[in-house]
Amino acid sequence: MRLGILGGSFNPVHTGHVRMAVEAREALGLARVDLVPAAAPPHKPGPGLLPFALRLRLAELAARDIPGLAASGVEGDLPPPSYTWRTLEEYARREPGAELFFILGSGTLLDLPDWKRGPELFDLAHFAAMHRWDMDLEGVERMLTAHWPGVRREGPALWRFASGKTLTCLEMPRLDIKAADLRARWRERRSLALLVPPAVEAALEEGGAECEAAWGPRRPL
């Protein structure tokens, strides 16, 4: 089985995340893509983060009724902080025989060498980077050859590593939705329609106390 993993803080999950999962599933022929909220993201410590249980619930609502999409609370079972290498090793343990594809945005791709155990990541899974037409593929080439000896380019946007794993850069529709903007809109009681799935918008309204505790008070009615 070819299994996709889309990780993130999902604070909150939005339509851009869901579309990324759909695009990756179709382009790579994946049987399933899991939305995987980070329990304790190392790059976003401190206040401002919704509780993990709520972010997982929102991911479940976002994936609901979309074929081939699901949500996973795997990182809630792992020790903090939430490192990608640890998540991939746990997936390999839970899904023996699955061919794993880790999905990320192009904005974080060039940071991979600085991730915890970054040089080992391409031993654990294939990677797919989603970009929006303007990605510097030659810059990606320079980064990969500088940090992963033996990598070779097999296509305009495809690289293969010594482990046999691949990195594929995939185009997707441009959806400039930012979680920080969504949080501001929520505080201002502005509509989130079409920016987040309808069920997520409803859940954010119902979970007002938890959202206010993390994101700050809302504008009075």
Coordinates of C-alpha atoms in Angstrom, one line a residue:
M1 CA 0.0 0.0 0.0
R2 CA 1.2 3.5 -0.9
L3 CA 0.4 5.7 2.2
G4 CA 0.8 9.5 2.4
I5 CA 1.5 11.4 5.6
L6 CA 0.7 15.1 5.7
G7 CA 2.0 16.6 9.0
G8 CA 1.6 20.0 10.4
S9 CA 0.5 22.0 13.4
F10 CA -2.9 22.5 11.8
N11 CA -3.7 25.5 14.0
P12 CA -6.3 25.3 12.5
V13 CA -6.5 22.9 9.6
H14 CA -7.7 24.7 6.4
T15 CA -8.8 24.1 2.8
G16 CA -5.2 24.5 1.6
H17 CA -4.1 21.5 3.7
V18 CA -7.0 19.4 2.4
R19 CA -6.3 20.3 -1.2
M20 CA -2.6 19.5 -0.7
A21 CA -3.6 16.0 0.5
V22 CA -6.0 15.5 -2.4
E23 CA -3.4 16.6 -5.0
A24 CA -0.7 14.4 -3.6
R25 CA -3.0 11.4 -3.4
E26 CA -4.0 11.7 -7.1
A27 CA -0.6 12.5 -8.4
L28 CA 1.2 9.7 -6.6
G29 CA -1.5 7.1 -6.7
L30 CA -1.7 6.8 -2.9
A31 CA -4.2 4.6 -1.3
R32 CA -4.7 7.0 1.6
V33 CA -3.3 10.3 2.9
D34 CA -3.4 10.9 6.7
L35 CA -3.6 14.4 8.1
V36 CA -1.2 14.1 11.1
P37 CA -1.4 17.0 13.6
A38 CA 1.9 17.6 15.5
A39 CA 1.3 17.0 19.2
A40 CA 4.2 19.2 20.3
P41 CA 5.7 21.0 17.2
P42 CA 9.3 21.9 18.0
H43 CA 9.3 24.9 15.7
K44 CA 6.2 26.4 17.3
P45 CA 6.6 26.2 21.1
G46 CA 4.8 28.3 23.6
P47 CA 1.2 29.7 23.7
G48 CA -1.1 30.2 20.8
L49 CA -1.6 26.5 19.9
L50 CA -5.0 24.8 20.2
P51 CA -5.0 21.7 22.3
F52 CA -3.9 18.6 20.5
A53 CA -7.2 16.8 20.9
L54 CA -9.1 19.7 19.3
R55 CA -6.6 20.0 16.4
L56 CA -7.0 16.2 15.8
R57 CA -10.8 16.5 15.9
L58 CA -10.6 19.3 13.3
A59 CA -8.4 17.2 11.1
E60 CA -10.9 14.4 11.4
L61 CA -13.7 16.7 10.4
A62 CA -11.7 18.1 7.5
A63 CA -11.0 14.6 6.1
R64 CA -14.5 13.3 6.6
D65 CA -16.4 12.3 3.4
I66 CA -13.3 12.9 1.2
P67 CA -12.3 9.6 -0.4
G68 CA -8.8 8.5 0.5
L69 CA -8.3 11.0 3.3
A70 CA -8.1 10.3 7.0
A71 CA -6.7 11.8 10.2
S72 CA -4.2 10.2 12.6
G73 CA -3.4 11.0 16.2
V74 CA -0.2 9.0 16.1
E75 CA 1.9 11.9 17.4
G76 CA -0.2 12.0 20.6
D77 CA 1.2 8.6 21.4
L78 CA 4.9 9.6 20.9
P79 CA 7.2 11.5 23.3
P80 CA 7.6 15.2 22.7
P81 CA 8.7 17.0 20.7
S82 CA 7.1 15.9 17.5
Y83 CA 9.9 15.0 15.2
T84 CA 9.3 13.8 11.7
W85 CA 11.8 10.9 12.0
R86 CA 10.0 9.6 15.0
T87 CA 6.6 9.8 13.3
L88 CA 8.0 7.9 10.2
E89 CA 9.5 5.2 12.3
E90 CA 6.2 4.8 14.2
Y91 CA 4.3 4.6 10.9
A92 CA 6.7 1.9 9.6
R93 CA 6.0 -0.1 12.8
R94 CA 2.2 0.3 12.6
E95 CA 1.9 -0.1 8.9
P96 CA 4.4 -2.9 8.0
G97 CA 4.9 -3.2 4.3
A98 CA 3.4 0.2 3.5
E99 CA 5.4 2.4 1.1
L100 CA 5.4 5.8 3.0
F101 CA 5.3 9.2 1.3
F102 CA 5.8 12.3 3.5
I103 CA 4.1 15.3 2.1
L104 CA 5.2 18.9 2.8
G105 CA 5.0 22.4 1.3
S106 CA 7.8 23.8 -0.8
G107 CA 8.4 26.5 1.8
T108 CA 9.8 24.0 4.2
L109 CA 11.6 21.7 1.7
L110 CA 14.9 23.7 1.8
D111 CA 14.9 23.5 5.6
L112 CA 15.2 19.7 5.6
P113 CA 18.9 19.5 6.3
D114 CA 18.3 21.4 9.5
W115 CA 15.5 19.1 10.7
K116 CA 16.3 16.7 13.6
R117 CA 18.1 13.7 12.0
G118 CA 17.5 15.4 8.6
P119 CA 20.2 13.4 6.8
E120 CA 18.3 10.2 7.6
L121 CA 14.9 11.2 6.5
F122 CA 15.3 9.9 3.0
D123 CA 16.1 6.5 4.4
L124 CA 12.6 6.4 6.1
A125 CA 10.2 7.5 3.4
H126 CA 9.7 9.0 0.0
F127 CA 9.0 12.8 0.1
A128 CA 6.6 14.9 -2.0
A129 CA 6.9 18.7 -2.0
M130 CA 3.9 20.6 -3.2
H131 CA 4.6 23.9 -4.9
R132 CA 2.8 26.6 -6.9
W133 CA 4.7 27.1 -10.2
D134 CA 7.4 29.3 -8.9
M135 CA 9.6 26.8 -7.1
D136 CA 13.4 27.1 -7.6
L137 CA 14.1 23.5 -8.8
E138 CA 17.7 24.3 -9.4
G139 CA 18.0 25.5 -5.8
V140 CA 16.5 22.2 -4.7
E141 CA 19.1 20.4 -6.8
R142 CA 21.9 22.4 -5.1
M143 CA 20.5 21.7 -1.6
L144 CA 20.1 18.0 -2.3
T145 CA 23.6 17.4 -3.8
A146 CA 25.2 19.4 -1.0
H147 CA 23.6 17.3 1.8
W148 CA 22.8 13.9 0.3
P149 CA 25.8 12.3 -1.5
G150 CA 24.7 10.0 -4.3
V151 CA 21.4 11.6 -5.0
R152 CA 20.6 11.7 -8.7
R153 CA 18.1 13.6 -10.8
E154 CA 15.8 11.4 -12.7
G155 CA 13.4 14.0 -14.2
P156 CA 12.6 17.7 -14.1
A157 CA 11.2 17.4 -10.6
L158 CA 12.2 14.0 -9.4
W159 CA 15.3 12.9 -7.5
R160 CA 16.4 9.5 -6.2
F161 CA 18.6 8.9 -3.2
A162 CA 21.1 6.2 -2.4
S163 CA 18.4 4.5 -0.2
G164 CA 16.1 4.2 -3.3
K165 CA 13.7 6.7 -1.8
T166 CA 12.6 9.6 -4.0
L167 CA 11.7 13.3 -3.7
T168 CA 9.0 14.5 -6.1
C169 CA 8.0 18.1 -6.5
L170 CA 4.4 18.5 -7.5
E171 CA 2.4 21.5 -8.7
M172 CA -0.9 22.4 -7.0
P173 CA -3.4 25.2 -7.3
R174 CA -2.4 28.4 -5.6
L175 CA -4.4 28.7 -2.4
D176 CA -2.8 31.4 -0.2
I177 CA -4.5 30.5 3.0
K178 CA -2.5 31.1 6.2
A179 CA -3.5 29.8 9.6
A180 CA -2.4 33.1 11.3
D181 CA -4.9 35.0 9.1
L182 CA -7.6 32.5 10.0
R183 CA -7.0 33.0 13.7
A184 CA -7.3 36.7 13.2
R185 CA -10.5 36.4 11.3
W186 CA -11.9 34.1 14.0
R187 CA -11.1 36.7 16.7
E188 CA -12.8 39.4 14.6
R189 CA -15.8 37.1 14.0
R190 CA -15.3 37.2 10.2
S191 CA -16.6 34.4 8.0
L192 CA -14.2 31.5 7.4
A193 CA -16.5 30.1 4.7
L194 CA -14.5 28.3 1.9
L195 CA -11.2 28.9 3.8
V196 CA -11.8 25.9 6.1
P197 CA -14.2 23.0 5.6
P198 CA -17.7 23.7 6.8
A199 CA -17.5 21.2 9.6
V200 CA -14.3 22.8 10.8
E201 CA -15.9 26.2 10.8
A202 CA -18.8 24.9 12.9
A203 CA -16.4 23.1 15.3
L204 CA -14.4 26.3 15.9
E205 CA -17.6 28.1 16.8
E206 CA -18.5 25.3 19.2
G207 CA -15.0 25.2 20.7
G208 CA -15.0 28.9 21.4
A209 CA -13.5 28.7 24.9
E210 CA -10.6 26.6 23.9
C211 CA -9.9 28.8 20.9
E212 CA -10.0 31.9 23.0
A213 CA -7.6 30.4 25.5
A214 CA -5.1 29.8 22.7
W215 CA -5.8 32.5 20.2
G216 CA -7.0 35.4 22.3
P217 CA -10.4 36.9 23.0
R218 CA -13.0 37.4 20.2
R219 CA -14.6 40.7 19.3
P220 CA -17.7 41.2 21.4
L221 CA -21.0 40.6 19.7

